[in-house]
XYZ file of C-alpha atoms in Angstrom:
664
model
C 164.272 178.696 88.159
C 161.682 180.766 86.321
C 162.074 184.209 84.817
C 159.114 186.560 84.563
C 160.108 189.226 82.064
C 156.631 190.802 82.216
C 157.608 192.597 85.457
C 160.199 194.766 83.702
C 159.090 198.409 83.871
C 158.709 200.331 80.617
C 161.635 202.439 79.431
C 160.517 205.982 78.467
C 161.907 207.890 75.516
C 164.652 210.450 76.170
C 162.382 213.502 75.865
C 159.717 211.955 78.097
C 162.416 210.886 80.534
C 163.661 214.464 80.852
C 160.147 215.866 81.290
C 159.348 213.363 84.033
C 162.497 214.111 86.062
C 162.335 217.911 85.736
C 158.625 217.995 86.506
C 159.186 215.867 89.581
C 161.949 218.183 90.753
C 159.706 221.221 90.304
C 156.852 219.610 92.250
C 158.853 218.116 95.106
C 161.219 221.019 95.927
C 160.616 224.638 97.041
C 159.866 227.125 94.266
C 160.048 230.546 95.909
C 163.332 232.369 96.555
C 164.076 236.082 96.864
C 167.237 238.136 96.581
C 166.642 239.448 100.074
C 167.224 236.027 101.606
C 170.497 235.249 103.323
C 173.099 233.914 100.890
C 173.330 230.617 102.834
C 169.607 230.112 102.346
C 169.852 230.857 98.618
C 172.733 228.396 98.212
C 170.814 225.718 100.093
C 167.771 226.320 97.886
C 169.613 225.663 94.621
C 171.795 222.872 96.037
C 168.640 221.045 96.974
C 167.375 221.363 93.390
C 170.564 219.859 91.936
C 170.745 217.031 94.478
C 167.103 216.067 94.034
C 167.446 215.965 90.235
C 170.536 213.763 90.527
C 168.699 211.392 92.894
C 165.751 211.116 90.494
C 168.026 210.220 87.583
C 169.901 207.722 89.726
C 166.730 205.975 90.955
C 165.166 205.613 87.524
C 168.342 204.470 85.768
C 169.107 202.002 88.573
C 165.580 200.583 88.238
C 166.123 199.984 84.512
C 169.521 198.347 85.060
C 168.158 196.083 87.806
C 165.011 195.011 85.932
C 166.779 193.859 82.785
C 168.444 190.458 83.291
C 172.206 190.150 83.119
C 173.362 187.837 80.374
C 176.055 186.256 82.548
C 173.754 185.589 85.521
C 170.781 183.896 83.827
C 170.456 180.286 82.664
C 172.496 179.445 79.521
C 169.254 178.828 77.642
C 168.056 182.388 78.241
C 171.554 183.745 77.668
C 171.753 182.201 74.190
C 168.126 183.079 73.481
C 168.874 186.742 74.194
C 171.881 186.500 71.910
C 169.755 185.014 69.123
C 166.896 187.492 69.422
C 168.606 190.786 70.261
C 172.380 190.327 69.767
C 174.136 189.996 73.102
C 176.734 192.681 72.251
C 174.149 195.344 71.465
C 172.200 194.420 74.610
C 175.255 194.731 76.847
C 176.316 197.953 75.122
C 172.950 199.646 75.729
C 172.927 198.714 79.425
C 176.559 199.787 79.759
C 175.814 203.194 78.276
C 173.020 203.777 80.779
C 175.342 202.740 83.587
C 177.944 205.234 82.341
C 175.300 207.967 82.067
C 174.288 207.357 85.669
C 177.872 207.733 86.857
C 178.364 210.923 84.803
C 175.204 212.486 86.213
C 176.370 211.707 89.751
C 179.734 213.347 89.025
C 178.127 216.452 87.498
C 175.881 216.876 90.526
C 178.821 216.516 92.875
C 180.857 219.144 91.016
C 178.087 221.729 90.774
C 177.064 221.304 94.393
C 180.667 222.134 95.290
C 180.483 225.263 93.107
C 177.153 226.304 94.606
C 178.709 226.338 98.069
C 180.714 229.403 96.971
C 177.963 231.234 95.056
C 177.920 234.921 96.003
C 174.533 235.984 94.611
C 171.134 234.654 93.687
C 171.856 235.147 89.987
C 175.119 233.195 90.085
C 173.531 230.324 92.048
C 170.619 230.181 89.647
C 172.921 229.984 86.629
C 174.956 227.191 88.225
C 171.761 225.219 88.904
C 170.624 225.780 85.335
C 173.938 224.598 83.951
C 173.888 221.463 86.121
C 170.372 220.439 85.065
C 171.138 221.262 81.441
C 174.237 219.050 81.351
C 172.277 216.169 82.923
C 169.550 216.464 80.287
C 172.125 216.671 77.492
C 173.693 213.403 78.613
C 170.308 211.634 78.503
C 169.557 213.086 75.045
C 172.763 211.470 73.761
C 171.492 208.069 74.963
C 168.106 208.316 73.246
C 168.993 205.432 70.898
C 169.906 203.129 73.807
C 166.622 203.898 75.580
C 164.602 203.210 72.425
C 166.469 199.914 71.836
C 165.898 198.733 75.412
C 162.188 199.545 75.171
C 161.895 197.363 72.055
C 163.788 194.579 73.818
C 161.489 194.883 76.839
C 158.362 194.642 74.706
C 159.673 191.516 72.985
C 160.830 189.917 76.245
C 157.437 190.519 77.860
C 155.906 188.335 75.137
C 158.305 185.454 75.789
C 156.808 182.457 77.609
C 157.837 181.677 81.157
C 159.969 178.551 80.713
C 161.506 176.634 83.609
C 164.748 175.137 82.212
C 165.048 172.480 84.958
C 161.541 171.057 85.207
C 160.179 167.945 83.484
C 159.810 168.949 79.831
C 158.925 167.430 76.469
C 160.678 169.228 73.595
C 158.924 168.780 70.234
C 161.077 169.373 67.154
C 161.252 168.482 63.463
C 160.720 169.933 60.017
C 158.072 172.651 59.524
C 154.470 171.506 59.113
C 155.023 167.933 60.351
C 152.409 168.217 63.146
C 154.301 169.636 66.145
C 151.702 172.281 67.049
C 148.840 169.830 66.490
C 150.473 167.356 68.902
C 150.854 170.097 71.510
C 147.196 171.149 71.186
C 146.111 167.545 71.746
C 148.172 166.804 74.865
C 147.996 170.218 76.580
C 145.497 173.001 77.181
C 147.422 175.352 74.901
C 145.911 176.757 71.708
C 148.717 177.157 69.213
C 147.883 178.356 65.715
C 147.905 175.549 63.132
C 148.044 176.361 59.407
C 148.866 174.235 56.297
C 152.003 176.209 55.475
C 155.554 176.206 56.800
C 156.835 178.344 59.690
C 153.423 179.075 61.188
C 155.112 178.816 64.582
C 157.774 181.561 64.767
C 158.708 181.334 68.455
C 158.724 178.846 71.320
C 155.297 178.093 72.839
C 154.730 176.481 76.230
C 151.919 174.188 77.330
C 151.358 172.057 80.427
C 150.000 168.553 80.918
C 149.665 166.052 83.772
C 151.080 162.545 84.003
C 151.331 160.380 87.123
C 150.159 163.297 89.284
C 153.063 165.435 88.056
C 153.039 168.648 86.044
C 154.889 168.441 82.717
C 156.032 171.231 80.432
C 155.572 170.774 76.673
C 157.600 173.065 74.385
C 156.577 173.614 70.771
C 159.598 174.840 68.805
C 159.677 176.377 65.310
C 160.586 174.172 62.370
C 164.223 173.510 61.459
C 165.705 173.192 57.977
C 168.708 171.038 57.086
C 171.410 173.610 56.396
C 174.611 174.859 58.046
C 174.332 176.594 61.409
C 175.554 179.963 60.131
C 172.810 180.006 57.488
C 169.924 179.409 59.868
C 167.688 182.387 60.661
C 166.486 183.661 64.018
C 163.377 181.450 64.019
C 165.381 178.271 63.561
C 168.028 179.309 66.050
C 165.403 179.410 68.802
C 164.822 175.680 68.348
C 168.563 174.970 68.239
C 169.019 176.918 71.503
C 166.264 174.953 73.218
C 167.730 171.631 72.036
C 171.187 172.594 73.238
C 170.382 173.808 76.768
C 167.076 172.378 78.050
C 167.084 169.165 80.099
C 164.115 167.519 78.428
C 163.042 164.458 76.476
C 163.314 165.211 72.746
C 160.361 164.186 70.587
C 161.372 164.201 66.917
C 158.278 163.974 64.687
C 158.533 162.454 61.210
C 155.838 163.123 58.601
C 155.414 159.746 56.913
C 152.975 161.146 54.335
C 155.494 163.754 53.103
C 152.651 166.310 52.923
C 154.851 168.794 54.761
C 156.860 169.249 51.555
C 159.923 167.329 52.695
C 160.720 163.714 51.923
C 161.603 161.048 54.464
C 165.207 161.197 53.265
C 165.373 164.924 54.022
C 163.812 164.402 57.458
C 166.302 161.602 58.208
C 169.179 163.827 57.081
C 168.009 166.597 59.414
C 167.764 164.065 62.245
C 171.354 162.919 61.794
C 172.491 166.537 61.333
C 171.174 167.682 64.730
C 171.835 164.355 66.482
C 174.782 165.819 68.462
C 172.208 168.072 70.210
C 170.411 164.933 71.487
C 173.454 163.750 73.465
C 172.726 162.835 77.098
C 169.003 163.361 76.491
C 166.252 160.747 76.144
C 165.008 160.631 72.548
C 161.727 159.501 70.988
C 161.130 159.384 67.220
C 157.382 159.403 66.444
C 155.801 158.634 63.049
C 152.919 161.028 62.344
C 150.044 161.102 59.800
C 149.573 157.330 59.625
C 145.957 157.955 58.626
C 147.268 159.162 55.242
C 150.032 156.598 54.698
C 150.696 153.348 56.534
C 154.113 152.288 57.747
C 153.818 149.098 55.670
C 153.405 151.122 52.480
C 156.924 152.571 52.641
C 159.593 151.608 50.182
C 162.683 149.699 51.245
C 164.874 152.801 51.122
C 162.488 154.836 53.308
C 162.086 151.925 55.701
C 165.856 151.666 56.040
C 166.056 155.387 56.844
C 163.419 155.025 59.583
C 165.249 152.005 60.985
C 168.395 154.119 61.133
C 166.572 156.711 63.239
C 165.197 153.927 65.439
C 168.698 152.599 66.090
C 169.851 156.091 67.084
C 167.218 156.428 69.786
C 168.235 153.171 71.523
C 169.880 153.670 74.859
C 169.915 152.426 78.465
C 166.584 154.029 79.320
C 164.967 152.819 76.116
C 166.234 149.279 76.674
C 164.659 149.267 80.144
C 161.334 150.158 78.616
C 161.682 147.393 76.041
C 161.749 149.824 73.137
C 163.974 148.026 70.639
C 161.531 146.939 67.989
C 158.975 149.479 66.760
C 158.732 153.232 66.594
C 155.644 154.884 68.109
C 153.065 155.861 65.509
C 150.252 158.389 65.774
C 147.837 160.625 63.922
C 147.175 164.080 65.334
C 144.073 164.385 63.153
C 142.290 161.269 64.453
C 144.165 161.385 67.816
C 145.193 157.770 67.308
C 148.306 156.978 69.355
C 148.841 160.549 70.598
C 148.482 159.684 74.283
C 150.711 156.615 73.875
C 153.474 158.835 72.477
C 153.086 161.278 75.365
C 153.161 158.479 77.949
C 156.269 156.944 76.366
C 158.078 160.307 76.474
C 157.163 160.853 80.133
C 158.202 157.336 81.192
C 161.478 157.658 79.320
C 162.325 160.984 80.997
C 161.470 159.645 84.459
C 163.722 156.618 83.937
C 166.484 158.874 82.639
C 166.251 161.115 85.706
C 166.433 158.110 88.017
C 169.563 156.938 86.228
C 171.167 160.358 86.610
C 170.419 160.472 90.324
C 171.783 156.989 90.893
C 174.947 157.806 88.958
C 175.619 160.966 90.959
C 177.938 161.053 93.967
C 175.199 162.282 96.232
C 173.055 159.208 95.578
C 175.959 156.943 96.535
C 176.410 158.779 99.818
C 172.734 158.375 100.616
C 172.695 154.676 99.685
C 175.578 153.986 102.054
C 173.518 155.333 104.932
C 170.443 153.204 104.200
C 169.902 149.825 105.817
C 166.906 147.600 105.165
C 166.142 145.489 108.235
C 164.680 141.993 107.695
C 163.026 140.499 110.806
C 164.065 136.978 111.791
C 161.046 134.642 112.296
C 160.696 133.484 115.898
C 158.665 130.365 115.015
C 157.253 128.416 112.074
C 153.658 129.527 112.611
C 151.877 131.037 109.629
C 150.231 134.384 110.152
C 148.117 135.194 107.083
C 146.534 138.572 106.524
C 143.249 139.151 108.360
C 140.242 139.665 106.100
C 136.997 140.830 107.777
C 134.030 138.521 107.421
C 131.903 141.326 105.938
C 134.453 141.807 103.151
C 134.523 138.085 102.430
C 130.724 138.032 102.346
C 130.576 140.967 99.897
C 133.178 139.301 97.685
C 131.214 136.063 97.733
C 127.969 137.833 96.782
C 129.764 139.696 94.002
C 131.248 136.405 92.723
C 127.793 134.843 92.777
C 126.498 137.598 90.493
C 124.440 139.417 93.110
C 124.148 143.126 92.516
C 125.446 145.188 95.420
C 123.893 148.621 95.734
C 126.469 151.210 96.754
C 125.876 154.309 98.844
C 126.328 156.500 95.778
C 123.588 154.622 93.937
C 121.299 154.969 96.972
C 122.060 158.698 97.032
C 121.078 159.118 93.373
C 117.879 157.100 93.925
C 116.790 159.173 96.958
C 117.168 162.745 95.778
C 120.915 163.203 95.279
C 123.554 165.005 97.304
C 122.207 167.353 99.957
C 118.877 165.503 100.168
C 119.880 161.928 100.932
C 121.347 161.221 104.339
C 123.419 158.049 104.641
C 122.276 155.538 107.255
C 125.350 154.881 109.374
C 123.646 152.637 111.935
C 122.987 149.807 109.535
C 126.685 148.906 109.659
C 126.888 148.768 113.464
C 128.385 145.474 114.614
C 126.327 144.552 117.722
C 125.402 141.259 119.352
C 121.758 141.794 118.459
C 120.784 143.556 115.225
C 117.605 144.836 116.904
C 119.761 147.156 119.016
C 121.010 149.209 116.030
C 118.202 151.762 116.087
C 117.732 152.043 119.868
C 117.702 155.537 121.277
C 121.093 156.475 122.636
C 120.697 157.369 126.330
C 121.499 160.892 127.481
C 123.660 160.901 130.619
C 123.601 163.876 133.000
C 125.600 163.872 136.245
C 126.187 160.143 135.879
C 122.487 159.321 135.556
C 120.308 158.388 132.622
C 117.862 161.170 131.885
C 115.307 158.686 130.502
C 114.937 157.074 133.954
C 113.465 160.339 135.325
C 110.940 160.950 132.540
C 107.324 159.905 133.073
C 106.155 158.041 129.951
C 102.662 159.556 130.400
C 103.878 163.127 130.783
C 102.443 164.306 127.475
C 98.975 162.964 128.293
C 99.053 164.591 131.726
C 100.136 167.901 130.213
C 97.257 167.824 127.739
C 94.801 167.126 130.606
C 96.131 170.099 132.589
C 95.760 172.434 129.632
C 92.174 171.256 129.082
C 91.264 171.898 132.737
C 92.821 175.352 132.567
C 90.753 176.262 129.486
C 87.561 175.106 131.249
C 88.295 177.209 134.345
C 88.962 180.314 132.246
C 85.683 179.884 130.366
C 83.762 179.403 133.638
C 85.288 182.491 135.257
C 84.478 184.627 132.216
C 80.818 183.518 132.331
C 80.543 184.347 136.053
C 82.036 187.787 135.525
C 79.532 188.600 132.840
C 76.700 187.548 135.146
C 77.949 189.729 138.022
C 78.167 192.948 135.986
C 74.866 194.902 135.795
C 73.531 195.505 132.299
C 72.687 199.066 131.269
C 69.354 197.954 129.827
C 68.198 196.892 133.327
C 68.746 200.347 134.925
C 65.985 202.922 135.597
C 66.167 206.657 134.797
C 67.822 207.761 138.088
C 70.420 205.021 137.911
C 71.233 205.910 134.293
C 71.681 209.612 135.235
C 73.962 208.641 138.116
C 75.956 206.372 135.795
C 76.350 209.259 133.328
C 77.657 211.558 136.075
C 80.132 208.925 137.193
C 81.416 208.451 133.658
C 81.712 212.251 133.145
C 83.601 212.633 136.418
C 85.922 209.788 135.439
C 86.628 211.344 132.041
C 87.405 214.708 133.664
C 89.818 213.104 136.090
C 91.571 211.283 133.271
C 91.815 214.472 131.181
C 93.142 216.460 134.159
C 95.736 213.819 134.876
C 96.869 213.799 131.247
C 97.031 217.634 131.222
C 99.141 217.744 134.346
C 101.416 215.058 132.991
C 101.870 216.790 129.615
C 102.094 220.492 130.548
C 102.778 220.448 134.284
C 101.439 222.792 136.933
C 104.512 225.032 137.266
C 104.016 227.152 134.155
C 103.481 230.824 135.110
C 101.579 231.469 131.892
C 98.917 229.014 130.848
C 98.674 228.776 127.062
C 95.266 228.716 125.490
C 95.888 225.238 124.091
C 96.258 223.931 127.664
C 93.008 225.590 128.832
C 90.765 223.158 127.042
C 87.629 224.102 129.001
C 88.161 227.889 128.623
C 87.941 228.482 132.389
C 90.794 230.989 132.609
C 88.949 234.182 131.658
C 88.072 237.474 133.343
C 84.492 236.400 134.053
C 85.518 233.395 136.148
C 88.264 235.447 137.799
C 85.710 238.155 138.828
C 83.248 235.618 140.230
C 86.006 233.844 142.155
C 87.319 237.057 143.719
C 83.791 238.335 144.615
C 83.005 235.003 146.281
C 85.956 235.687 148.603
C 84.659 239.236 149.386
C 87.158 241.155 147.203
C 86.541 243.924 144.644
C 87.555 242.527 141.226
C 86.898 245.681 139.144
C 90.529 246.888 139.097
C 91.881 243.419 138.345
C 89.508 242.938 135.428
C 90.344 246.376 133.993
C 94.079 245.734 134.302
C 93.794 242.373 132.535
C 91.767 243.912 129.728
C 94.099 246.912 129.386
C 97.227 244.660 129.159
C 95.617 242.572 126.449
C 94.964 245.757 124.373
C 97.964 247.893 125.341
C 99.482 248.014 121.851
C 96.259 248.926 120.148
C 95.455 251.652 122.705
C 98.922 253.169 122.413
C 98.624 253.451 118.689
C 95.143 254.967 118.825
C 96.239 257.453 121.498
C 99.226 258.505 119.436
C 96.989 258.911 116.457
C 94.515 261.014 118.462
C 97.299 263.189 119.787
C 98.683 263.852 116.360
C 95.323 264.741 114.873
C 93.807 268.119 114.910
C 90.286 269.431 114.514
C 90.546 269.357 110.769
C 91.179 265.613 110.790
C 87.709 264.734 112.027
C 85.143 263.358 109.625
C 81.473 264.225 109.446
C 80.487 261.751 112.207
C 82.944 263.348 114.651
C 85.398 260.385 114.526
C 89.151 260.852 114.338
C 90.972 259.876 111.130
C 94.354 257.980 111.335
C 97.286 259.680 109.614
C 100.577 258.252 108.228
C 102.841 260.437 110.395
C 106.092 258.720 111.448
C 106.118 257.406 115.005
C 109.897 256.838 115.410
C 111.211 257.604 118.884
C 114.657 258.153 120.301
C 116.326 255.556 122.487
C 115.818 257.612 125.636
C 112.136 258.224 124.801
C 111.576 254.487 124.104
C 113.242 253.511 127.364
C 111.125 255.947 129.353
C 107.878 254.634 127.863
C 108.777 251.028 128.641
C 107.791 249.707 132.031
C 110.125 247.280 133.817
C 112.395 245.622 131.232
C 114.202 243.570 133.895
C 115.706 246.635 135.641
C 114.322 248.572 138.582
C 114.467 252.067 137.025
C 114.870 253.964 133.769
C 118.327 255.212 134.827
C 119.539 251.642 135.305
C 118.224 250.780 131.862
C 120.044 253.735 130.243
C 123.263 252.835 132.100
C 123.072 249.225 130.866
C 122.531 250.419 127.297
C 125.614 252.661 127.453
C 127.746 249.825 128.813
C 126.639 247.527 125.998
C 127.482 250.180 123.383
C 130.895 250.727 124.954
C 131.687 247.025 124.935
C 130.759 246.843 121.243
C 133.204 249.618 120.185
C 136.156 247.197 120.036
C 134.223 244.920 117.701
C 133.140 247.874 115.608
C 136.753 248.858 115.068
C 137.415 245.346 113.671
C 134.482 245.766 111.270
C 132.671 242.871 112.918
C 129.049 242.820 113.878
C 129.636 240.620 116.924
C 131.688 237.849 118.475
C 130.235 235.308 116.046
C 131.222 237.325 112.979
C 133.708 235.280 110.885
C 133.581 237.370 107.743
C 136.772 237.669 105.651
C 136.699 241.214 104.281
C 139.478 240.556 101.776
C 137.901 238.166 99.287
C 141.215 236.890 97.852
C 143.861 237.031 100.592
C 147.411 236.372 99.516
C 148.036 233.633 102.065
C 144.976 231.702 100.931
C 145.399 231.882 97.156
C 149.120 231.555 96.529
C 151.804 228.920 96.941
C 152.818 225.653 95.261
C 150.456 223.135 93.816
C 150.142 219.855 95.660
C 150.113 216.379 94.176
C 147.248 215.943 91.749
C 146.456 219.655 91.501
C 146.051 221.294 88.089
C 144.969 224.828 89.014
C 147.609 227.530 88.688
C 148.257 230.529 90.841
């Protein structure tokens, strides 16, 4: 049973609480309503506001009431600790007020929703909603003090240690500055502040240690003074609460040097004063600071007081451990005897727990069901335990003083972990030790693979590879001898070889051209005509070789290549007069505009994909007619996605979403 008070959510202040709920209502509900709406819609709009606000209050208040622990439901230790630290009455009163506020808010919402059902106008509905939210906020403002008090309680509870009241625990107690925190720092991994003045420890600290493979909880309590219970302060009452309710072994530390500022008589008086809290708990009285003052140096009166404390700690568990003579002694400074004190406390608590389990009714029921069977011997033959011969031999060698090297030592000598590989075969128990390192046969289909392997296979493979290299070298030499050398050729043979190489290069280039560009292109780009064969000169010679007149074809090809330039020069000549000629009789170009109408441009064009000029004009009119619908929409074409209104209402208005900060 462990309580984690760090999970309790923070309690906001009243003003922040109101802002959070109202802001959430504004963000999560509709915000636009008009007087022109139907009255049922207006009522529903404001009823939703009131209901959502009531639900928000209910959820947040219920979360607070559920997170804080109930005093009557927790362990008595935590119940009394809450009473000591925060006053149980105030704590219950604050939670009760929040519970009442939650019920009042629910009732207000119910009443105003009923009134909103009969609202006859937008104004009346709005005023009812405003009154409902205002009354809810007023109720929470009245409970501002309760919210602030619970937040302080939550902050303090989050700093409390997580103590398990039922686990194995060692409870350290005594006067202030006797060495309780020092003992805890030595036996656990905790780091409690230690100072040479009283009441350094102001609350209960928890540490953990291990003993017999079990986890133990060590509690360091604040110091206690010997005075009546009603005069003790909050710090002391924490220790009294722990002593009264925790099932733990109590370790009472006595400062034998009296450097804590309290004499042995005062420490003994405190011990006997709180002795009723030790009832039904194992008790250990430890003498601390023996490095300053020995136990033998005590006076008779002080020794008698210590003996009185020793007699008080005797009990059934202590008698089983043989603890009836001396008290455990230690020094937290030199760590002398610290672990012995811890071990004695743990053993005493374990024995005490066993006694409690045996004394319970449940243990008796279990014992009645147990039966230990003892086998009856069937003969008088002795059957001693079997000890392997290897173990006997190792024991004999060890008894003789022979040093036995372990596997770990071999590992460290041969490179360490990850490098050394243990030899497992040396411990094989075979008839012949020479068989330990034999190769394990590989069985395939019931047959040993080694029986089908030629022992000379590697040598034969090397011989085959050598013969193959010799044959390759011989073939290469013969090939070089068969090929004619260019130096041995005469002039005619060299010319023929050059023609062959040129023809081969042309064939390769033609093949690459066909593969890259293809032969189906109607127009051959200049970059494809690498040899510049496609010109008017070759075309004229080719046509004349077939008996055709190529004059018209050549003129047409030349005119099409210069059609733009000729058209411009002709237009310039037509627009010039006699005055525009220079002294050499050449025409001068003017800057007169050459814009033409659509009909004129269509007439001058030849072809254009249509068979006649009329068809071209008809197609142009049809295209213009089809575009009129788009022109009316102020769009340049089907792909026009322009939004003419730069800030349309539907795109730049509405509520803000979650995480948005921009306003309308």
